[in-house]
Coordinates of C-alpha atoms and ligand atoms in Angstrom, one line a residue:
M1258 CA -52.1 -23.4 -6.1
E1259 CA -51.0 -19.9 -7.2
F1260 CA -49.7 -17.1 -5.3
T1261 CA -51.8 -14.1 -6.1
E1262 CA -50.2 -11.8 -3.6
F1263 CA -46.8 -11.8 -2.0
Y1264 CA -45.6 -8.9 0.1
E1265 CA -44.0 -8.0 3.3
R1266 CA -44.5 -5.7 6.2
D1267 CA -41.6 -4.8 8.3
A1268 CA -41.8 -3.9 11.9
L1269 CA -39.5 -2.4 14.5
A1270 CA -39.6 -3.9 18.0
V1271 CA -37.6 -2.2 20.6
V1272 CA -36.9 -4.7 23.4
G1273 CA -34.2 -4.9 26.0
G1274 CA -33.6 -1.1 25.8
A1275 CA -33.6 1.3 23.0
E1276 CA -29.9 0.8 22.3
H1277 CA -30.6 -2.7 21.1
P1278 CA -33.6 -2.5 18.7
M1279 CA -34.7 -6.0 17.6
E1280 CA -35.9 -5.5 14.1
V1281 CA -37.9 -8.2 12.2
C1282 CA -39.4 -8.4 8.8
L1283 CA -42.9 -9.8 8.7
V1284 CA -43.6 -11.9 5.5
R1285 CA -47.1 -12.6 4.3
V1286 CA -48.0 -15.1 1.6
E1287 CA -51.4 -15.5 0.1
T1288 CA -52.7 -18.2 -2.2
S1289 CA -55.1 -17.9 -5.0
D1290 CA -57.9 -19.3 -2.8
G1291 CA -57.3 -16.7 -0.1
E1292 CA -55.3 -18.8 2.4
V1293 CA -52.7 -16.7 4.2
G1294 CA -49.4 -17.7 5.8
F1295 CA -47.0 -15.6 7.9
G1296 CA -43.3 -15.8 8.4
E1297 CA -40.7 -13.7 10.1
A1298 CA -37.1 -12.8 9.1
I1299 CA -34.6 -11.2 11.4
G1300 CA -33.3 -7.9 10.0
Y1301 CA -31.2 -6.4 12.7
G1302 CA -30.0 -3.0 11.6
S1303 CA -31.6 -3.3 8.2
P1304 CA -35.1 -4.8 8.0
D1305 CA -35.6 -2.8 4.8
S1306 CA -32.9 -4.7 3.0
V1307 CA -34.6 -8.0 4.0
A1308 CA -38.0 -6.7 2.8
V1309 CA -36.5 -5.6 -0.5
T1310 CA -35.0 -9.1 -1.0
V1311 CA -38.4 -10.7 -0.3
N1312 CA -40.3 -8.4 -2.6
T1313 CA -37.9 -8.1 -5.5
V1314 CA -36.1 -11.4 -5.6
L1315 CA -37.9 -14.2 -3.8
S1316 CA -41.5 -13.3 -4.5
R1317 CA -41.1 -13.9 -8.2
L1318 CA -39.4 -17.2 -7.6
V1319 CA -42.3 -18.6 -5.6
A1320 CA -45.2 -16.8 -7.4
G1321 CA -47.4 -19.3 -9.3
E1322 CA -45.8 -22.3 -7.6
E1323 CA -47.5 -25.1 -5.6
S1324 CA -47.3 -23.7 -2.1
T1325 CA -46.9 -27.0 -0.3
S1326 CA -43.7 -28.0 -2.3
I1327 CA -41.6 -26.3 0.3
W1328 CA -38.4 -28.3 0.1
R1329 CA -38.2 -27.8 -3.6
L1330 CA -39.0 -24.1 -3.3
W1331 CA -36.2 -23.8 -0.8
D1332 CA -33.8 -25.2 -3.3
K1333 CA -35.2 -23.0 -6.0
M1334 CA -34.7 -19.8 -3.9
Y1335 CA -31.2 -20.9 -2.8
K1336 CA -30.0 -21.8 -6.3
A1337 CA -31.4 -18.6 -7.9
T1338 CA -29.7 -16.3 -5.3
F1339 CA -26.2 -17.8 -5.1
R1340 CA -24.6 -14.7 -6.7
L1341 CA -26.4 -12.4 -4.2
G1342 CA -25.4 -14.1 -1.0
R1343 CA -25.0 -17.3 1.0
R1344 CA -25.6 -15.8 4.4
G1345 CA -27.0 -12.6 5.9
I1346 CA -29.8 -10.8 4.2
V1347 CA -30.6 -13.3 1.5
V1348 CA -30.8 -16.3 3.8
S1349 CA -32.7 -14.3 6.4
A1350 CA -35.3 -13.3 3.8
M1351 CA -35.5 -16.9 2.6
S1352 CA -36.1 -17.9 6.3
G1353 CA -39.2 -15.6 6.4
V1354 CA -40.6 -17.0 3.2
D1355 CA -39.9 -20.6 4.3
I1356 CA -41.7 -20.1 7.6
A1357 CA -44.7 -18.5 5.9
L1358 CA -44.9 -21.5 3.5
W1359 CA -45.0 -23.9 6.4
D1360 CA -47.7 -21.9 8.1
L1361 CA -49.7 -22.0 4.8
A1362 CA -49.1 -25.8 4.4
G1363 CA -50.3 -26.5 7.9
K1364 CA -53.4 -24.5 7.4
E1365 CA -54.1 -26.1 4.0
L1366 CA -53.5 -29.6 5.4
G1367 CA -55.2 -29.0 8.7
A1368 CA -52.3 -29.8 11.1
P1369 CA -49.7 -28.0 13.2
V1370 CA -46.4 -27.8 11.3
Y1371 CA -44.5 -30.1 13.7
R1372 CA -47.2 -32.8 13.1
L1373 CA -46.7 -32.5 9.3
L1374 CA -43.0 -33.1 9.9
G1375 CA -43.5 -36.0 12.2
G1376 CA -42.9 -34.2 15.5
E1377 CA -44.3 -35.1 18.8
A1378 CA -47.1 -33.1 20.7
R1379 CA -45.1 -32.7 23.9
R1380 CA -44.3 -29.8 26.2
M1381 CA -40.9 -28.3 25.5
R1382 CA -38.6 -27.3 28.3
G1383 CA -37.4 -23.7 28.1
Y1384 CA -34.5 -21.6 29.4
I1385 CA -34.5 -17.9 29.9
T1386 CA -31.8 -15.6 28.6
G1387 CA -31.0 -12.4 30.5
G1388 CA -28.4 -10.9 32.6
Y1389 CA -27.6 -8.3 30.0
Y1390 CA -25.3 -5.5 31.1
R1391 CA -26.6 -2.1 32.1
P1392 CA -24.7 0.6 34.0
D1393 CA -27.2 0.2 36.9
K1394 CA -27.2 -3.6 36.9
D1395 CA -25.1 -4.5 39.9
I1396 CA -25.0 -8.0 41.4
P1397 CA -28.1 -7.5 43.6
R1398 CA -30.1 -6.3 40.5
L1399 CA -28.8 -9.3 38.5
L1400 CA -30.0 -11.6 41.3
E1401 CA -33.4 -9.9 41.4
E1402 CA -33.7 -10.4 37.6
V1403 CA -32.9 -14.1 37.8
E1404 CA -35.2 -14.5 40.8
E1405 CA -38.0 -13.3 38.5
Y1406 CA -37.2 -16.0 36.0
V1407 CA -37.1 -18.7 38.7
R1408 CA -40.4 -17.4 40.1
S1409 CA -41.9 -17.8 36.5
G1410 CA -41.1 -21.5 36.7
F1411 CA -37.9 -21.7 34.7
K1412 CA -35.0 -23.8 36.2
T1413 CA -32.4 -22.8 33.6
V1414 CA -31.1 -19.4 32.8
K1415 CA -28.4 -17.9 30.6
I1416 CA -26.5 -14.8 31.3
K1417 CA -24.1 -12.6 29.3
V1418 CA -20.4 -12.8 29.7
G1419 CA -17.6 -11.0 27.9
G1420 CA -18.7 -7.4 28.7
L1421 CA -16.7 -7.2 31.9
S1422 CA -13.3 -8.6 32.8
I1423 CA -13.2 -12.4 33.2
E1424 CA -12.9 -12.0 37.0
E1425 CA -15.9 -9.6 37.2
D1426 CA -18.0 -12.0 35.1
L1427 CA -17.0 -14.9 37.3
K1428 CA -18.1 -12.9 40.4
R1429 CA -21.6 -12.6 38.8
L1430 CA -21.7 -16.3 38.4
S1431 CA -20.4 -17.0 41.9
A1432 CA -23.2 -14.8 43.2
L1433 CA -25.8 -16.7 41.2
R1434 CA -24.6 -20.0 42.4
E1435 CA -24.5 -18.8 46.0
R1436 CA -28.0 -17.5 45.9
F1437 CA -29.7 -20.2 43.9
G1438 CA -27.6 -23.3 44.6
E1439 CA -27.3 -26.3 42.4
G1440 CA -31.0 -26.3 41.7
L1441 CA -30.5 -23.6 39.0
E1442 CA -28.9 -24.5 35.7
I1443 CA -26.7 -21.7 34.5
A1444 CA -25.4 -21.2 30.9
V1445 CA -23.4 -18.2 29.6
D1446 CA -23.2 -16.4 26.2
A1447 CA -20.1 -14.5 25.1
N1448 CA -21.4 -13.5 21.7
N1449 CA -18.1 -14.2 19.9
V1450 CA -16.1 -11.7 22.0
Y1451 CA -13.1 -13.7 23.2
D1452 CA -9.9 -14.7 21.5
F1453 CA -8.7 -18.2 22.0
S1454 CA -6.6 -17.7 25.1
Q1455 CA -9.3 -15.6 26.8
A1456 CA -12.0 -18.1 26.0
L1457 CA -9.8 -20.9 27.4
R1458 CA -9.3 -19.0 30.6
M1459 CA -12.9 -18.1 30.9
G1460 CA -14.0 -21.7 30.1
R1461 CA -11.8 -23.0 33.0
G1462 CA -13.4 -20.4 35.3
L1463 CA -16.9 -21.5 34.2
E1464 CA -16.1 -25.1 35.0
R1465 CA -15.7 -24.2 38.6
F1466 CA -19.4 -23.1 38.7
G1467 CA -20.9 -26.1 36.9
V1468 CA -22.0 -24.0 33.9
I1469 CA -24.0 -26.1 31.5
F1470 CA -22.8 -24.5 28.3
F1471 CA -20.5 -21.7 27.0
E1472 CA -22.1 -20.1 24.0
E1473 CA -20.2 -18.5 21.1
P1474 CA -16.9 -18.2 22.9
V1475 CA -14.9 -17.2 19.8
S1476 CA -15.7 -15.8 16.4
T1477 CA -17.9 -18.0 14.2
D1478 CA -15.3 -17.4 11.4
Y1479 CA -12.8 -19.7 13.2
P1480 CA -14.4 -23.2 13.6
E1481 CA -10.9 -24.7 14.2
L1482 CA -10.3 -22.5 17.2
S1483 CA -13.8 -23.4 18.6
A1484 CA -12.9 -27.1 18.0
R1485 CA -9.7 -26.7 19.9
L1486 CA -11.5 -25.0 22.7
A1487 CA -14.2 -27.7 22.8
A1488 CA -11.6 -30.4 23.0
Q1489 CA -9.8 -28.7 25.9
L1490 CA -12.7 -27.7 28.1
D1491 CA -15.1 -29.8 30.1
V1492 CA -17.8 -27.2 29.9
P1493 CA -19.8 -27.8 26.6
V1494 CA -19.3 -25.2 23.9
A1495 CA -22.5 -24.1 22.2
G1496 CA -23.2 -22.1 19.0
Y1497 CA -23.2 -20.6 16.6
E1498 CA -26.4 -18.7 16.1
T1499 CA -24.4 -16.4 13.8
A1500 CA -23.9 -19.2 11.2
F1501 CA -26.2 -19.6 8.2
T1502 CA -27.6 -22.7 6.5
V1503 CA -26.6 -26.3 6.8
H1504 CA -23.4 -25.6 4.8
E1505 CA -21.9 -23.3 7.4
F1506 CA -23.2 -25.5 10.3
R1507 CA -21.5 -28.5 8.6
E1508 CA -18.2 -26.8 9.2
L1509 CA -19.0 -26.4 12.9
I1510 CA -20.6 -29.8 13.4
S1511 CA -18.2 -32.0 11.4
R1512 CA -15.2 -30.5 13.2
Y1513 CA -16.9 -30.8 16.6
A1514 CA -16.4 -27.1 17.0
V1515 CA -19.5 -27.2 19.2
D1516 CA -21.0 -29.7 21.7
I1517 CA -24.4 -28.2 21.3
V1518 CA -25.7 -26.8 18.0
Q1519 CA -27.8 -23.6 18.1
A1520 CA -29.8 -22.3 15.1
D1521 CA -32.6 -19.9 14.6
A1522 CA -35.4 -20.5 12.1
A1523 CA -35.9 -16.8 11.6
W1524 CA -32.5 -16.4 9.9
N1525 CA -30.7 -19.7 9.5
G1526 CA -32.8 -20.7 6.6
G1527 CA -36.3 -21.2 8.1
I1528 CA -37.9 -24.4 9.5
T1529 CA -36.7 -26.5 6.5
E1530 CA -33.1 -25.6 7.1
M1531 CA -33.3 -26.0 10.9
V1532 CA -34.6 -29.5 10.4
R1533 CA -31.7 -30.2 8.0
I1534 CA -29.2 -28.8 10.5
G1535 CA -30.8 -30.8 13.3
V1536 CA -30.6 -34.0 11.4
L1537 CA -26.9 -33.4 10.5
A1538 CA -26.2 -32.6 14.2
R1539 CA -27.8 -35.8 15.2
S1540 CA -25.7 -37.8 12.8
Y1541 CA -22.7 -36.5 14.7
G1542 CA -24.3 -37.2 18.1
L1543 CA -25.0 -33.5 18.9
P1544 CA -28.2 -32.0 20.1
L1545 CA -29.7 -28.8 18.6
I1546 CA -31.1 -26.2 20.9
P1547 CA -32.9 -23.4 19.1
H1548 CA -31.7 -19.8 19.5
Y1549 CA -34.2 -17.0 20.1
S1550 CA -33.8 -13.3 20.5
A1551 CA -36.5 -11.2 18.9
G1552 CA -39.9 -11.1 17.2
G1553 CA -42.4 -13.9 18.0
I1554 CA -43.1 -15.9 14.8
G1555 CA -39.5 -16.9 14.8
F1556 CA -39.8 -18.4 18.2
V1557 CA -42.9 -20.4 17.3
A1558 CA -41.2 -21.5 14.0
S1559 CA -38.2 -22.7 16.0
L1560 CA -40.5 -24.5 18.4
H1561 CA -42.1 -26.4 15.6
A1562 CA -38.6 -27.4 14.3
A1563 CA -37.5 -28.3 17.9
L1564 CA -40.6 -30.6 18.4
T1565 CA -39.8 -32.2 15.0
I1566 CA -36.1 -33.0 15.7
N1567 CA -36.6 -33.8 19.4
S1568 CA -34.6 -30.9 20.9
P1569 CA -34.1 -31.1 24.6
I1570 CA -34.8 -27.4 25.4
I1571 CA -35.5 -24.0 23.7
E1572 CA -34.3 -20.5 24.4
Y1573 CA -36.7 -17.8 25.4
H1574 CA -36.8 -14.2 26.9
L1575 CA -39.1 -12.9 29.5
R1576 CA -38.2 -9.2 28.9
P1577 CA -41.2 -7.1 27.8
N1578 CA -41.8 -7.4 24.1
P1579 CA -45.2 -6.2 22.9
L1580 CA -44.4 -6.9 19.3
R1581 CA -43.8 -10.6 20.2
E1582 CA -47.2 -10.6 21.9
A1583 CA -49.0 -9.0 18.9
L1584 CA -47.3 -11.4 16.4
A1585 CA -47.5 -14.7 18.2
G1586 CA -48.7 -14.2 21.8
D1587 CA -51.6 -16.6 21.4
A1588 CA -49.2 -19.5 20.4
I1589 CA -46.6 -18.9 23.1
K1590 CA -47.9 -20.5 26.3
H1591 CA -45.6 -21.6 29.1
S1592 CA -46.0 -22.9 32.7
G1593 CA -43.6 -24.5 35.1
G1594 CA -40.7 -23.8 32.7
F1595 CA -42.3 -25.7 29.8
F1596 CA -43.9 -24.5 26.5
E1597 CA -47.1 -26.0 25.2
P1598 CA -47.0 -27.4 21.7
P1599 CA -48.9 -25.1 19.4
A1600 CA -52.4 -26.6 18.8
K1601 CA -53.8 -24.9 15.7
P1602 CA -53.1 -25.7 12.1
G1603 CA -49.9 -24.1 10.6
L1604 CA -47.7 -22.3 13.0
G1605 CA -50.8 -21.9 15.3
I1606 CA -50.4 -18.1 15.6
T1607 CA -53.1 -15.5 15.3
I1608 CA -51.6 -12.1 14.3
R1609 CA -53.2 -9.1 16.0
E1610 CA -52.8 -7.0 12.9
R1611 CA -53.9 -3.7 14.4
E1612 CA -51.4 -4.1 17.2
V1613 CA -48.7 -5.1 14.8
E1614 CA -49.3 -1.9 12.8
R1615 CA -48.1 0.1 15.7
F1616 CA -44.6 -1.3 15.2
R1617 CA -44.4 -0.6 11.5
R1618 CA -41.2 1.4 10.8
A1619 CA -41.9 5.1 10.6
G1620 CA -42.0 6.5 7.1
R1621 CA -43.5 3.3 5.5
Ligands
LIG1474 MG1 -26.5 -16.1 21.7

């Protein structure tokens, strides 16, 4: 099998408000017999740099190769780029290529990706992330937002913390608990904002409200601090979506810096690497719960990995995201808080190419 064509298209999705553009790079791989696979790489702030890496570095490494030799091609890309980077742009670009190769392999072999990997065709429980800060989002508005998630069938939500004082954030949690009772599972995400003592104080506050996990309490750069925190708190520490590849996750997992491992196929190294991270996590007795924040193919890719490694739950957003719908809407089906396993070969997505074109970055 030869790659006769290998190129990218990048797209700009604006979700959750114009101040937080969620930019993804769409990767398209075509084989010599005309089969096409799609992948997605996260490119927050610089999708162009991800696209350049795909086009000028990775494409020549996989061109002419057997497209189903994915684990070997992953190693080839990783070894050839060690001077360029071991996280960030290079690994994100590799993630997009890896996902596209799995899509292609599934189509060629006639099975959904998770079936190729030995995963189970089961419904996957989801949780909804929201509760983002906005100047007009007072507690009644936060409750309205979460009410909508609950009405959609989801019994687990995650809200932001760290943007207000610890006391104010705990008031938001108190209001949620009062309104929805113990029937709603609540997680929180600090996005690396606290120092150790703040995180400890916040964590002790979270324990009063039965929070199911405390995500990215401190900087990903300090696994020792996260491990100290995890040892001192009853609330499980989760993270770190901002880590890359099994090598960085090994630092977190082997030190028990987390109780719950969170990775994202669209930037942590693709489906291949998420499976590796999940297997490593399992060997330390830890579950992997996929992260999700943007695009659509990335979510579906993480869902295939989650079905493979038997994850208990997966992250999702219900905020409007027309790019997600155009990229992967057909493969993302949920009811009663559970996602259906994708049914078609490959990732199971059908790209609505004309709609996706609307999101192509201006000037390209
Ligand atoms: Mg997060």
